[in-house]
Structure formats: C-alpha cells, structure tokens
CSV table of N, CA and C in Angstrom, one decimal:
chain,number,residue,atom,x,y,z
J,1,MET,N,5.9,9.9,3.1
J,1,MET,CA,4.7,10.1,2.2
J,1,MET,C,4.7,11.5,1.4
J,2,ILE,N,4.2,11.2,0.2
J,2,ILE,CA,4.4,12.3,-0.7
J,2,ILE,C,2.8,12.5,-1.5
J,3,LEU,N,2.4,13.4,-1.3
J,3,LEU,CA,0.9,13.7,-1.9
J,3,LEU,C,1.5,14.7,-3.3
J,4,SER,N,0.7,14.6,-4.4
J,4,SER,CA,1.0,15.3,-5.7
J,4,SER,C,-0.6,15.4,-6.4
J,5,ASN,N,-0.7,16.6,-6.6
J,5,ASN,CA,-1.8,17.0,-7.8
J,5,ASN,C,-1.5,17.5,-9.0
J,6,ASN,N,-1.6,16.8,-9.9
J,6,ASN,CA,-1.0,17.2,-11.5
J,6,ASN,C,-2.3,17.3,-12.5
J,7,GLU,N,-2.7,18.5,-12.1
J,7,GLU,CA,-4.0,19.1,-12.9
J,7,GLU,C,-5.1,17.7,-13.3
J,8,ASP,N,-4.6,16.6,-14.0
J,8,ASP,CA,-5.3,15.8,-14.7
J,8,ASP,C,-5.6,14.4,-13.7
J,9,HIS,N,-4.8,14.2,-12.9
J,9,HIS,CA,-4.9,13.4,-12.1
J,9,HIS,C,-3.9,13.4,-10.5
J,10,SER,N,-4.0,12.7,-9.6
J,10,SER,CA,-3.5,12.8,-8.3
J,10,SER,C,-2.6,11.7,-8.1
J,11,SER,N,-1.6,11.5,-7.2
J,11,SER,CA,-0.7,10.4,-6.7
J,11,SER,C,-0.2,10.4,-5.5
J,12,VAL,N,0.0,9.4,-5.2
J,12,VAL,CA,0.6,9.1,-3.6
J,12,VAL,C,1.8,8.1,-3.7
J,13,ALA,N,2.8,8.7,-3.0
J,13,ALA,CA,4.1,7.7,-3.1
J,13,ALA,C,4.4,7.5,-1.3
J,14,ILE,N,4.5,6.0,-1.1
J,14,ILE,CA,4.5,5.8,0.6
J,14,ILE,C,6.1,5.3,0.5
J,15,HIS,N,6.9,5.7,1.3
J,15,HIS,CA,8.3,5.1,1.4
J,15,HIS,C,8.7,4.9,3.0
J,16,ALA,N,8.6,3.7,3.2
J,16,ALA,CA,9.2,3.3,4.6
J,16,ALA,C,8.6,4.1,5.7
J,17,VAL,N,7.1,4.0,5.5
J,17,VAL,CA,6.3,4.3,6.8
J,17,VAL,C,5.0,3.6,6.6
J,18,SER,N,4.5,3.2,8.1
J,18,SER,CA,3.4,2.3,8.0
J,18,SER,C,2.2,3.5,8.3
J,19,ASN,N,1.0,2.6,8.0
J,19,ASN,CA,-0.3,3.4,8.3
J,19,ASN,C,-0.3,4.1,9.8
J,20,ILE,N,0.3,3.2,10.6
J,20,ILE,CA,0.2,3.7,12.0
J,20,ILE,C,1.2,5.6,12.1
J,21,ASP,N,2.2,5.1,11.4
J,21,ASP,CA,2.9,6.4,11.3
J,21,ASP,C,2.3,7.5,10.4
J,22,ILE,N,1.5,7.3,9.5
J,22,ILE,CA,1.0,8.2,8.6
J,22,ILE,C,-0.3,9.0,9.7
J,23,ALA,N,-0.9,7.9,10.3
J,23,ALA,CA,-2.0,8.5,11.1
J,23,ALA,C,-1.3,9.6,12.3
J,24,THR,N,-0.2,8.9,12.9
J,24,THR,CA,0.4,9.8,14.0
J,24,THR,C,0.7,11.3,13.4
J,25,MET,N,1.1,11.3,12.2
J,25,MET,CA,1.6,12.7,11.6
J,25,MET,C,0.2,13.4,11.1
J,26,ILE,N,-0.7,12.7,10.9
J,26,ILE,CA,-2.0,13.3,10.1
J,26,ILE,C,-2.8,14.1,11.5
J,27,ALA,N,-3.1,13.0,12.5
J,27,ALA,CA,-3.9,13.6,14.0
J,27,ALA,C,-3.6,14.7,14.1
J,28,PRO,N,-2.6,15.3,14.4
J,28,PRO,CA,-2.4,16.9,15.0
J,28,PRO,C,-2.8,18.0,14.2
J,29,SER,N,-3.1,17.7,12.8
J,29,SER,CA,-3.4,18.9,11.9
J,29,SER,C,-5.0,18.7,11.6
J,30,GLY,N,-5.6,19.8,12.1
J,30,GLY,CA,-6.9,19.9,11.4
J,30,GLY,C,-7.3,19.8,9.8
J,31,GLU,N,-6.5,20.3,9.1
J,31,GLU,CA,-6.4,20.4,7.9
J,31,GLU,C,-6.6,18.9,7.2
J,32,MET,N,-5.5,18.0,7.6
J,32,MET,CA,-5.3,16.9,7.3
J,32,MET,C,-6.5,15.9,7.9
J,33,MET,N,-7.0,16.1,8.9
J,33,MET,CA,-7.9,15.1,9.7
J,33,MET,C,-9.5,15.7,8.7
J,34,ALA,N,-9.7,16.7,8.5
J,34,ALA,CA,-10.6,16.9,7.6
J,34,ALA,C,-10.5,16.7,6.5
J,35,ALA,N,-9.4,16.7,5.7
J,35,ALA,CA,-9.3,15.7,4.5
J,35,ALA,C,-9.5,14.4,4.7
J,36,SER,N,-9.2,14.0,5.7
J,36,SER,CA,-9.6,12.3,5.9
J,36,SER,C,-10.6,11.9,6.0
J,37,LEU,N,-11.6,12.8,6.8
J,37,LEU,CA,-13.1,12.5,7.2
J,37,LEU,C,-14.0,12.9,5.7
J,38,ILE,N,-13.5,13.9,4.7
J,38,ILE,CA,-13.9,14.0,3.7
J,38,ILE,C,-13.9,12.9,2.6
J,39,ALA,N,-12.7,12.4,2.5
J,39,ALA,CA,-12.3,11.2,1.8
J,39,ALA,C,-13.0,10.0,2.0
J,40,GLN,N,-13.1,9.9,3.5
J,40,GLN,CA,-14.3,8.7,4.0
J,40,GLN,C,-15.3,8.6,3.4
J,41,ALA,N,-16.1,9.7,3.3
J,41,ALA,CA,-17.3,10.2,3.1
J,41,ALA,C,-17.6,9.8,1.5
J,42,MET,N,-16.5,10.3,0.8
J,42,MET,CA,-16.5,10.2,-0.5
J,42,MET,C,-16.5,8.8,-0.8
J,43,ARG,N,-15.5,8.0,-0.3
J,43,ARG,CA,-15.7,6.6,-0.5
J,43,ARG,C,-17.0,5.9,-0.2
J,44,GLU,N,-17.5,6.2,1.0
J,44,GLU,CA,-18.8,5.6,1.4
J,44,GLU,C,-20.0,6.0,0.3
J,45,GLY,N,-20.0,7.2,0.0
J,45,GLY,CA,-20.9,7.7,-0.9
J,45,GLY,C,-20.8,6.8,-2.4
J,46,LYS,N,-19.6,6.8,-2.7
J,46,LYS,CA,-19.5,5.9,-3.8
J,46,LYS,C,-20.1,4.6,-3.7
J,47,LYS,N,-20.0,3.9,-2.7
J,47,LYS,CA,-20.7,2.7,-2.4
J,47,LYS,C,-22.2,2.7,-2.8
J,48,TYR,N,-22.7,3.4,-2.1
J,48,TYR,CA,-24.1,3.9,-2.3
J,48,TYR,C,-24.3,4.1,-3.7
J,49,LEU,N,-23.8,4.9,-4.5
J,49,LEU,CA,-24.1,5.0,-6.0
J,49,LEU,C,-24.0,3.5,-6.6
J,50,ASN,N,-22.6,3.1,-6.6
J,50,ASN,CA,-22.7,1.8,-7.2
J,50,ASN,C,-23.7,0.9,-6.8
J,51,GLU,N,-24.3,0.6,-5.4
J,51,GLU,CA,-25.4,-0.1,-5.2
J,51,GLU,C,-26.5,0.1,-6.1
J,52,ALA,N,-26.8,1.5,-6.2
J,52,ALA,CA,-28.2,2.3,-6.7
J,52,ALA,C,-28.1,1.8,-8.4
J,53,ARG,N,-27.0,1.9,-8.9
J,53,ARG,CA,-26.7,1.6,-10.3
J,53,ARG,C,-26.8,-0.1,-10.4
J,54,ASN,N,-26.8,-0.8,-9.5
J,54,ASN,CA,-26.6,-2.2,-9.7
J,54,ASN,C,-28.0,-2.9,-9.6
J,55,PRO,N,-28.6,-3.3,-10.8
J,55,PRO,CA,-30.0,-3.7,-10.2
J,55,PRO,C,-30.2,-5.4,-9.4
J,56,LEU,N,-28.9,-5.7,-9.4
J,56,LEU,CA,-28.8,-7.2,-8.8
J,56,LEU,C,-28.5,-6.8,-7.3
J,57,ALA,N,-27.9,-5.7,-6.9
J,57,ALA,CA,-27.6,-5.4,-5.4
J,57,ALA,C,-28.7,-6.1,-4.5
J,58,ASP,N,-29.8,-5.8,-4.6
J,58,ASP,CA,-31.3,-6.1,-3.6
J,58,ASP,C,-31.4,-7.6,-3.5
J,59,ILE,N,-31.1,-8.1,-4.8
J,59,ILE,CA,-31.1,-9.6,-4.8
J,59,ILE,C,-29.7,-10.4,-4.3
J,60,LEU,N,-28.7,-9.8,-4.2
J,60,LEU,CA,-27.6,-10.4,-3.6
J,60,LEU,C,-27.6,-9.9,-2.4
J,61,LYS,N,-28.6,-8.8,-1.6
J,61,LYS,CA,-28.3,-8.5,-0.6
J,61,LYS,C,-29.3,-9.8,0.5
J,62,ALA,N,-30.7,-9.8,-0.1
J,62,ALA,CA,-31.4,-10.8,0.1
J,62,ALA,C,-30.8,-12.0,0.1
J,63,ALA,N,-30.3,-12.6,-0.8
J,63,ALA,CA,-29.7,-14.0,-0.5
J,63,ALA,C,-28.7,-14.0,0.5
J,64,MET,N,-27.8,-12.9,0.6
J,64,MET,CA,-27.1,-13.1,1.6
J,64,MET,C,-27.6,-13.2,3.5
J,65,SER,N,-28.5,-12.6,3.3
J,65,SER,CA,-29.3,-12.5,4.6
J,65,SER,C,-29.8,-13.4,5.4
J,66,LYS,N,-30.1,-14.7,4.1
J,66,LYS,CA,-30.7,-16.0,4.5
J,66,LYS,C,-29.8,-17.0,5.1
C-alpha cells in the first residue's frame, strides 16, 4: 500500500494486500489509528452536510420509515 500527497491531490495504490492486512499494519500505530478515526469522522460529517443541503432528504426519510 502506498499513500501519496502531491500538493493538489492525494492518491492511494494498493497491491496484493487485503483490507485485513492493511488493518493489521495500521492497528499498532497510534498515528495511523488517529488518522483512520479522523478520516471516518470526515466521511460521516460529509453525509450530514449533504443531507442538510438536500431539501428532499426529509421527504425521503419519512417515506422510507413507513
């Protein structure tokens, strides 16, 4: 797995390792664990922002709860 940061964008390349392999490598590292939790929070936050910007979100939620 290679992580790259090129000023205007970042990229990830994964070769011959599974998600479990990556998790096993990340777990012992405090820095990587902190980064993974921050990344998860960023993704969750985006969901809420997208929901708030979408005027149909409440209508869809109500329809799906019935």
